[in-house]
PDB file of C-alpha atoms and ligand atoms in Angstrom:
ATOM      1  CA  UNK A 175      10.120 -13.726  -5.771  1.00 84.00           C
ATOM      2  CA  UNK A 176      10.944 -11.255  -8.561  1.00 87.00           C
ATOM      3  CA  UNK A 177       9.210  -8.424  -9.772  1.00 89.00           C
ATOM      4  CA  UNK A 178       7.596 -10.210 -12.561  1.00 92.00           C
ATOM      5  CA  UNK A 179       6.436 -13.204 -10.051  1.00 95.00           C
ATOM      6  CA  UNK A 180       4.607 -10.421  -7.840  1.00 96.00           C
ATOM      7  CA  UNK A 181       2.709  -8.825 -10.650  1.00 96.00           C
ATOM      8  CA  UNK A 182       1.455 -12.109 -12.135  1.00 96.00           C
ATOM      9  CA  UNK A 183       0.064 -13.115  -8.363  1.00 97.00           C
ATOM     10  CA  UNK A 184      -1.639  -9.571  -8.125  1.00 97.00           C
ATOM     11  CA  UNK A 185      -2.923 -10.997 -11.597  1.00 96.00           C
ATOM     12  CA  UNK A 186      -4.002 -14.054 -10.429  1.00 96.00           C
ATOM     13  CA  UNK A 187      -5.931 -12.797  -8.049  1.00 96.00           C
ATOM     14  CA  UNK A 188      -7.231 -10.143  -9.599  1.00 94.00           C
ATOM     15  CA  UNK A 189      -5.965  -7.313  -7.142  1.00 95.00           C
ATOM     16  CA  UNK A 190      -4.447  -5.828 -10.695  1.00 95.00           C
ATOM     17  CA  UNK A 191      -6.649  -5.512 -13.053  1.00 93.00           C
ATOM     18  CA  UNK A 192      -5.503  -4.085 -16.816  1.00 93.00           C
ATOM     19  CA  UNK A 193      -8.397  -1.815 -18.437  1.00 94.00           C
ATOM     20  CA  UNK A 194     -10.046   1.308 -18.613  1.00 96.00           C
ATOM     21  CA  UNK A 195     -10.777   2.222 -15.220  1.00 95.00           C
ATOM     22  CA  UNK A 196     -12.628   5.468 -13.890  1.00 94.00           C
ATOM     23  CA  UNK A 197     -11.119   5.946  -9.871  1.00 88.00           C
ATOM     24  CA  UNK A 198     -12.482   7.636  -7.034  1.00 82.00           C
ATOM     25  CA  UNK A 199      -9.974  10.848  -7.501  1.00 83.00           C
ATOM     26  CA  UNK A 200     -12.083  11.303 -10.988  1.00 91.00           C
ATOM     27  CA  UNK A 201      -9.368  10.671 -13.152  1.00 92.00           C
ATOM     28  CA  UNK A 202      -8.922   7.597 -15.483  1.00 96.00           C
ATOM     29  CA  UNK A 203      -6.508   5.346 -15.842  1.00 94.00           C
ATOM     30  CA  UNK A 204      -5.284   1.964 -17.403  1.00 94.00           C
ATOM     31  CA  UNK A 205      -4.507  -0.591 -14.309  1.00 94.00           C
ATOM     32  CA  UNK A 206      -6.341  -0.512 -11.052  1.00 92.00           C
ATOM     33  CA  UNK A 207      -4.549  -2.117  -7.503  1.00 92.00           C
ATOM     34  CA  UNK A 208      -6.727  -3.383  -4.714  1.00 92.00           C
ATOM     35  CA  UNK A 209      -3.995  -5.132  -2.372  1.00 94.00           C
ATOM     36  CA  UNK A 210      -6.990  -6.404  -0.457  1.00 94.00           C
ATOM     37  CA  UNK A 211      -7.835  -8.824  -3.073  1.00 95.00           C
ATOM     38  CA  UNK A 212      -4.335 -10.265  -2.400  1.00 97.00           C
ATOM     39  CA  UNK A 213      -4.382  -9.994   1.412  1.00 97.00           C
ATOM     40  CA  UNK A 214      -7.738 -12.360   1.046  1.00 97.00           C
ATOM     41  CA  UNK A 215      -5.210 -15.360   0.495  1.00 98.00           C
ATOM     42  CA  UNK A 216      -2.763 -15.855   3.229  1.00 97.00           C
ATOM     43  CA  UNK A 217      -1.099 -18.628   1.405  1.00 97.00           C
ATOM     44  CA  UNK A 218      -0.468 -16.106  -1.278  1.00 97.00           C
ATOM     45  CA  UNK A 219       0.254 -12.877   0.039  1.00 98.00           C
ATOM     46  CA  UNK A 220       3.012 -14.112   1.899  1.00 98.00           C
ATOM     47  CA  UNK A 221       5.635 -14.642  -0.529  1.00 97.00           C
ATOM     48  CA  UNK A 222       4.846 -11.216  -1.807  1.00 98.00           C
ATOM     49  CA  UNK A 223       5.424  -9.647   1.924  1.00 98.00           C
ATOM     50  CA  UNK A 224       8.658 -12.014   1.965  1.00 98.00           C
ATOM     51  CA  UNK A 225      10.151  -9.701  -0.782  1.00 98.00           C
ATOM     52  CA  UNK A 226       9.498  -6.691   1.380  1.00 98.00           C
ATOM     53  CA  UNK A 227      10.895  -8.577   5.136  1.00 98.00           C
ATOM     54  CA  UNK A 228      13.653  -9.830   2.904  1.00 97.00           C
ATOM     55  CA  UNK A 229      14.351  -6.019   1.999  1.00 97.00           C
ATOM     56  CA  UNK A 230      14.217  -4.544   5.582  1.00 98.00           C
ATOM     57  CA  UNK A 231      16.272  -7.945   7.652  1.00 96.00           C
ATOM     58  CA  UNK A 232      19.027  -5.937   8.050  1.00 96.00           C
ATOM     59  CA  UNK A 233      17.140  -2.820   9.968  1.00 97.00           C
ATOM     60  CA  UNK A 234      17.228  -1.970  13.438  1.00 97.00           C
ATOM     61  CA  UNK A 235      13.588  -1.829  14.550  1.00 98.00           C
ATOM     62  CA  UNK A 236      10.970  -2.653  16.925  1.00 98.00           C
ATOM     63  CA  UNK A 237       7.325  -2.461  15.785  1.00 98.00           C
ATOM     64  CA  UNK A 238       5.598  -2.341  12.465  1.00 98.00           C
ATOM     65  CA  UNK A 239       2.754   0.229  12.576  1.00 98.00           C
ATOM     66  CA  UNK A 240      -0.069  -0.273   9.397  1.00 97.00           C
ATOM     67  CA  UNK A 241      -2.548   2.699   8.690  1.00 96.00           C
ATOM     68  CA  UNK A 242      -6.365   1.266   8.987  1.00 94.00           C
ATOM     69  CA  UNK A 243      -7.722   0.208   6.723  1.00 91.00           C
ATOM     70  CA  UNK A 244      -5.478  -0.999   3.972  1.00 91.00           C
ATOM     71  CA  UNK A 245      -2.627  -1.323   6.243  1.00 95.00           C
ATOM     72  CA  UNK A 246      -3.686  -3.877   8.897  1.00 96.00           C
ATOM     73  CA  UNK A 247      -3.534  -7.403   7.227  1.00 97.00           C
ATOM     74  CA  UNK A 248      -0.181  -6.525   5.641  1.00 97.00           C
ATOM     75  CA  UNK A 249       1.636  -5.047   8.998  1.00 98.00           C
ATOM     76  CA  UNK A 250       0.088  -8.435  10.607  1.00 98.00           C
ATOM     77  CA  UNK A 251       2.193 -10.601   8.330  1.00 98.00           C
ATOM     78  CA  UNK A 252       4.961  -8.300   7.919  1.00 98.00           C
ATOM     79  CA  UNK A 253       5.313  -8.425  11.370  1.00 98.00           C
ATOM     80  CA  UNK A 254       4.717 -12.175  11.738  1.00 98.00           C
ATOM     81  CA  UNK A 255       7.567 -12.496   9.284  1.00 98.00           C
ATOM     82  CA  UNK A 256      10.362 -10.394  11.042  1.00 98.00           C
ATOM     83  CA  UNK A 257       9.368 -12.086  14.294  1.00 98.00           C
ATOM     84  CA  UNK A 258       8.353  -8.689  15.792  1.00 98.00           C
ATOM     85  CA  UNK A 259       5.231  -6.616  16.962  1.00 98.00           C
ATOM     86  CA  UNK A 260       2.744  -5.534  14.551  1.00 98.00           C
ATOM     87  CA  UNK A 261       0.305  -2.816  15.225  1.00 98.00           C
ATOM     88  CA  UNK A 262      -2.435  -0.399  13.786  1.00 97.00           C
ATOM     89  CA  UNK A 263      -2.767   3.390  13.656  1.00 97.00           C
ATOM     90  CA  UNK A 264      -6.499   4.025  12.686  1.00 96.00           C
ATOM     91  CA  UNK A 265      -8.404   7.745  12.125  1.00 95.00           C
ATOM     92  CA  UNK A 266     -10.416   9.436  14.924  1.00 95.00           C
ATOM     93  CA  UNK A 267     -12.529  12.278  13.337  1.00 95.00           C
ATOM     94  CA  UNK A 268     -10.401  12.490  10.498  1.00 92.00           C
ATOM     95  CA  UNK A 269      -7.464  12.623  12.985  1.00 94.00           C
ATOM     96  CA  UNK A 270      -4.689   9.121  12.617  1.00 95.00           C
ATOM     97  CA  UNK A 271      -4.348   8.036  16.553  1.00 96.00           C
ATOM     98  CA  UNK A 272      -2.727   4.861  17.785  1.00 96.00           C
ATOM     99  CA  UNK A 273      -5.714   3.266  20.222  1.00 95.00           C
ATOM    100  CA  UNK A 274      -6.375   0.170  21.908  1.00 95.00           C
ATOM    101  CA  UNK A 275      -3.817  -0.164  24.717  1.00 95.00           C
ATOM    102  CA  UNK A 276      -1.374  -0.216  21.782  1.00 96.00           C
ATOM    103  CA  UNK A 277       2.238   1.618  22.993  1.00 95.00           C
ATOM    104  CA  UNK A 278       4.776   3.302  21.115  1.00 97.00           C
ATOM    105  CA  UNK A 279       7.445   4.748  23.565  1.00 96.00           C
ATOM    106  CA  UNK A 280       9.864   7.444  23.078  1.00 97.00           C
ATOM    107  CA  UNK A 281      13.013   6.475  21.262  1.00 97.00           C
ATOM    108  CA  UNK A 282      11.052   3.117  19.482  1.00 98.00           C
ATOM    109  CA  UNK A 283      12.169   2.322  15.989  1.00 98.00           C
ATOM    110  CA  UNK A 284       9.391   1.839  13.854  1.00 98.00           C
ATOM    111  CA  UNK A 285       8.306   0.595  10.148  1.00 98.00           C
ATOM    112  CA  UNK A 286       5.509   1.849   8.584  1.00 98.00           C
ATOM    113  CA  UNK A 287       3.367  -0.848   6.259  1.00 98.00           C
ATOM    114  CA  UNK A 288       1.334   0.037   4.011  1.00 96.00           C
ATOM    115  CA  UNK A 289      -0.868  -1.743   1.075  1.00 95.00           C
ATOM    116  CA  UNK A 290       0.066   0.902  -1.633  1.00 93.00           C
ATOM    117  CA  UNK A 291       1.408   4.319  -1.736  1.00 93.00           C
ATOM    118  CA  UNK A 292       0.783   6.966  -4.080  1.00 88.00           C
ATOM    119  CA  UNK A 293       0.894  10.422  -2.579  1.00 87.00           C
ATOM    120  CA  UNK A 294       2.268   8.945   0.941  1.00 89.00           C
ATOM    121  CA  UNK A 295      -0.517  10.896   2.537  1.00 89.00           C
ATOM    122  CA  UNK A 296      -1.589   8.092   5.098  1.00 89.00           C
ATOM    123  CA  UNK A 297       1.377   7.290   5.763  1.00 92.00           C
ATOM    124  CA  UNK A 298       2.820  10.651   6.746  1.00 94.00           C
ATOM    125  CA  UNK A 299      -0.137  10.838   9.064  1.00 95.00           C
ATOM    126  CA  UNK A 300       1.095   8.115  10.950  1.00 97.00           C
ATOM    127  CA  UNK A 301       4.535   9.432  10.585  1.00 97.00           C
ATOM    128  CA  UNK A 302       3.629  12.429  12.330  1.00 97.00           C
ATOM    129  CA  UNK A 303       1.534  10.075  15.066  1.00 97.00           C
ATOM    130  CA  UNK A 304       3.978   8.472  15.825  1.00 98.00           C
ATOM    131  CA  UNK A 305       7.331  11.062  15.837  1.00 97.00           C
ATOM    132  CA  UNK A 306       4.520  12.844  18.445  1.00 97.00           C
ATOM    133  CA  UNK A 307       5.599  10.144  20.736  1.00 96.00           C
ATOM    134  CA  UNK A 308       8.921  10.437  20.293  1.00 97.00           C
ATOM    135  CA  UNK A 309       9.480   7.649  18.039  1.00 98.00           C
ATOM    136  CA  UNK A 310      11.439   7.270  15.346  1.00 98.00           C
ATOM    137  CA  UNK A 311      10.431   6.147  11.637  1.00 98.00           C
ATOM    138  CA  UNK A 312      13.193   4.485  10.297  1.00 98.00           C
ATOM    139  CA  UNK A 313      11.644   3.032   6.752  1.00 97.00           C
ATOM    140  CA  UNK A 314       8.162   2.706   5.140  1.00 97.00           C
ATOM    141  CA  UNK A 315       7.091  -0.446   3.091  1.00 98.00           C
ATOM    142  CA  UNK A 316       4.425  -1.286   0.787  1.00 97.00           C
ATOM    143  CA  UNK A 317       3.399  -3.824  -1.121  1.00 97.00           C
ATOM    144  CA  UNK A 318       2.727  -2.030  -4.132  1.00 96.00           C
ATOM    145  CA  UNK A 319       4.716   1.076  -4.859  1.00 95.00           C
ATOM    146  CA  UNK A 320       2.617   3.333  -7.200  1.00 91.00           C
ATOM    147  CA  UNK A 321       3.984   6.571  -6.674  1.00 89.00           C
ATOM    148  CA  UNK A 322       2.827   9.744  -8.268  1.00 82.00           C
ATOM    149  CA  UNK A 323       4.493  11.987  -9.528  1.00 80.00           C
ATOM    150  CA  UNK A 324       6.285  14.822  -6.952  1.00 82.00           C
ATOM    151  CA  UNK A 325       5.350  12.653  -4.161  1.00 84.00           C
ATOM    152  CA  UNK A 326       7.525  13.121  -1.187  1.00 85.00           C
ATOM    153  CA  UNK A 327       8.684   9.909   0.798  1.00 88.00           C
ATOM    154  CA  UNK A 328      10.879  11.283   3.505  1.00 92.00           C
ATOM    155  CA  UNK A 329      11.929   7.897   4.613  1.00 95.00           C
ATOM    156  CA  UNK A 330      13.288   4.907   2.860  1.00 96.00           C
ATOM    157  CA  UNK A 331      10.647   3.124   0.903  1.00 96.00           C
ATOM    158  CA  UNK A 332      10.911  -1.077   0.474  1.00 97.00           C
ATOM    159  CA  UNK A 333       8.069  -2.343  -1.719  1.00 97.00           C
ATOM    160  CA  UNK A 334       7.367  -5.682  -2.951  1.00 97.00           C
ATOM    161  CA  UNK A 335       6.694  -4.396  -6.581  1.00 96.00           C
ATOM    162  CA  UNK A 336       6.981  -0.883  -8.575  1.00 94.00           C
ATOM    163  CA  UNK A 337       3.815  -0.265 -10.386  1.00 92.00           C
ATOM    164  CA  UNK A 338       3.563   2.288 -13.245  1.00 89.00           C
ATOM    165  CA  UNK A 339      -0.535   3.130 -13.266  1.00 89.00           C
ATOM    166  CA  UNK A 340      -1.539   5.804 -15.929  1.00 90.00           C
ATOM    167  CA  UNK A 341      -3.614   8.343 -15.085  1.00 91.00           C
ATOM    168  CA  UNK A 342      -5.145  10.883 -16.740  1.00 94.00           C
ATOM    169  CA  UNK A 343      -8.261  13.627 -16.972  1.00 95.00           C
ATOM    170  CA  UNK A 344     -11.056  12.235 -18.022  1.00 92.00           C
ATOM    171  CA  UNK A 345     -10.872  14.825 -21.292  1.00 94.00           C
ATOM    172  CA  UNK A 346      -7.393  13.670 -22.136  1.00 95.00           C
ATOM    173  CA  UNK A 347      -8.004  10.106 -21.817  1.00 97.00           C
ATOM    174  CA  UNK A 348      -6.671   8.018 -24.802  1.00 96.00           C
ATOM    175  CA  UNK A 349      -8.829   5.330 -23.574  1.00 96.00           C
ATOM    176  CA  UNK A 350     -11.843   7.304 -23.739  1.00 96.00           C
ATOM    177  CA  UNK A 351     -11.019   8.810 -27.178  1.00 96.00           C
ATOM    178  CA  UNK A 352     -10.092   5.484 -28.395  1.00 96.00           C
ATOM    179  CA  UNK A 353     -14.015   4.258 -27.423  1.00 95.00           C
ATOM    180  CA  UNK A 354     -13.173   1.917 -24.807  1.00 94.00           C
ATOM    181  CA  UNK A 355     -15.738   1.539 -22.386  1.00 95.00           C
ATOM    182  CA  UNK A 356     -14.891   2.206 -18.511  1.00 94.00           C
ATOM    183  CA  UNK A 357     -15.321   0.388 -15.396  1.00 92.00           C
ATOM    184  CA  UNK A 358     -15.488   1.766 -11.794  1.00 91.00           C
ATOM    185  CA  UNK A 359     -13.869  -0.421  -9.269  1.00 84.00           C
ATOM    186  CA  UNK A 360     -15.918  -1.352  -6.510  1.00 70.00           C
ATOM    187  CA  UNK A 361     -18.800  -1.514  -8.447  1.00 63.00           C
ATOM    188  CA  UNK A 362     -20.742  -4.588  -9.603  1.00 54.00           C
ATOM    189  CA  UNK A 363     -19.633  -4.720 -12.912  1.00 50.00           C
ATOM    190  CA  UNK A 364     -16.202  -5.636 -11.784  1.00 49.00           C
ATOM    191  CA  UNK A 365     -15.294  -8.857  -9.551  1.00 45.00           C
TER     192      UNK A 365
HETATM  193 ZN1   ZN B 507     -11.053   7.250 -19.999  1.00 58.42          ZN
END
């Protein structure tokens, strides 16, 4: 699957939506990505994942590790793809912890999968989880690659698709200056 494929099955399913969209952070912006919308369809999502355990086949590792919530779904079939473990880390009082019996052991290679990164803050909190147990992050993926500006990825990054989003303040939005109405994601007025 190709770039182009992967963008027109985020389409399809309407986890990318083209518009005028108003985002949590405040700002605006002209495409919104909610991988969940893919993850929904099993049948679907998996060719997308393929692209990303087609991209990592030749790493040495031994556990995926996702970041609750967006995470999960997409380490589980990551890691049902490479044949290989697949686990969660998940936030404790605002605090990313690996729970539920689940081990990582000093010296373990692991892949961090995510939905989507932008500023590569959840990640890096797992990161940091996980290089506290003395394992060793060898590579993050994604299925959507969004990055902002200046973000730092410290670690190779394998992503199904590169996404440019635009953002911008609300009082510099062309959008908004050009009269087109916004939507919020999330909210009724969007599927
Ligand atoms: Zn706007």
């Amino acid at each position: 699957m190709e770039n182009k494929q992967v963008i027109e099955t985020l389409k399809e399913v309407d986890a990318l939506l083209e518009g005028h969209f108003l985002l949590s952070s405040g700002k605006h912006s002209n495409r919104y990505c909610q991988c969940a919308k893919l993850l929904q369809y099993p049948d679907k999502a998996a060719p997308v994942v393929k692209v990303i355990a087609d991209k990592i086949k030749d790493i040495d590792f031994d556990i995926v590790v996702g970041p609750a919530m967006g995470g999960v779904v997409v380490a589980y079939e990551l890691a049902r793809q490479v044949g290989k473990p697949g686990i969660f880390a998940e936030r404790v009082d605002g605090v990313m912890t690996i729970r539920r019996g689940f081990e990582i052991t000093k010296g373990m290679k692991c892949i961090i999968s995510e939905d989507v990164v932008t500023t590569g803050k959840s990640f890096k909190e797992v990161a940091k989880v996980l290089e506290e147990l003395g394992a060793e992050v060898v590579g993050v993926t994604c299925i959507v690659d969004r990055r902002v500006p200046n973000a730092e990825i410290p670690y190779p990054l394998y992503s199904a698709v590169q996404l440019e989003v635009e953002t911008y303040d609300k009082d510099e939005c062309p959008l908004c200056k050009a009269g087109v109405e916004y939507v919020k994601p999330g909210s009724r007025n969007i599927k």
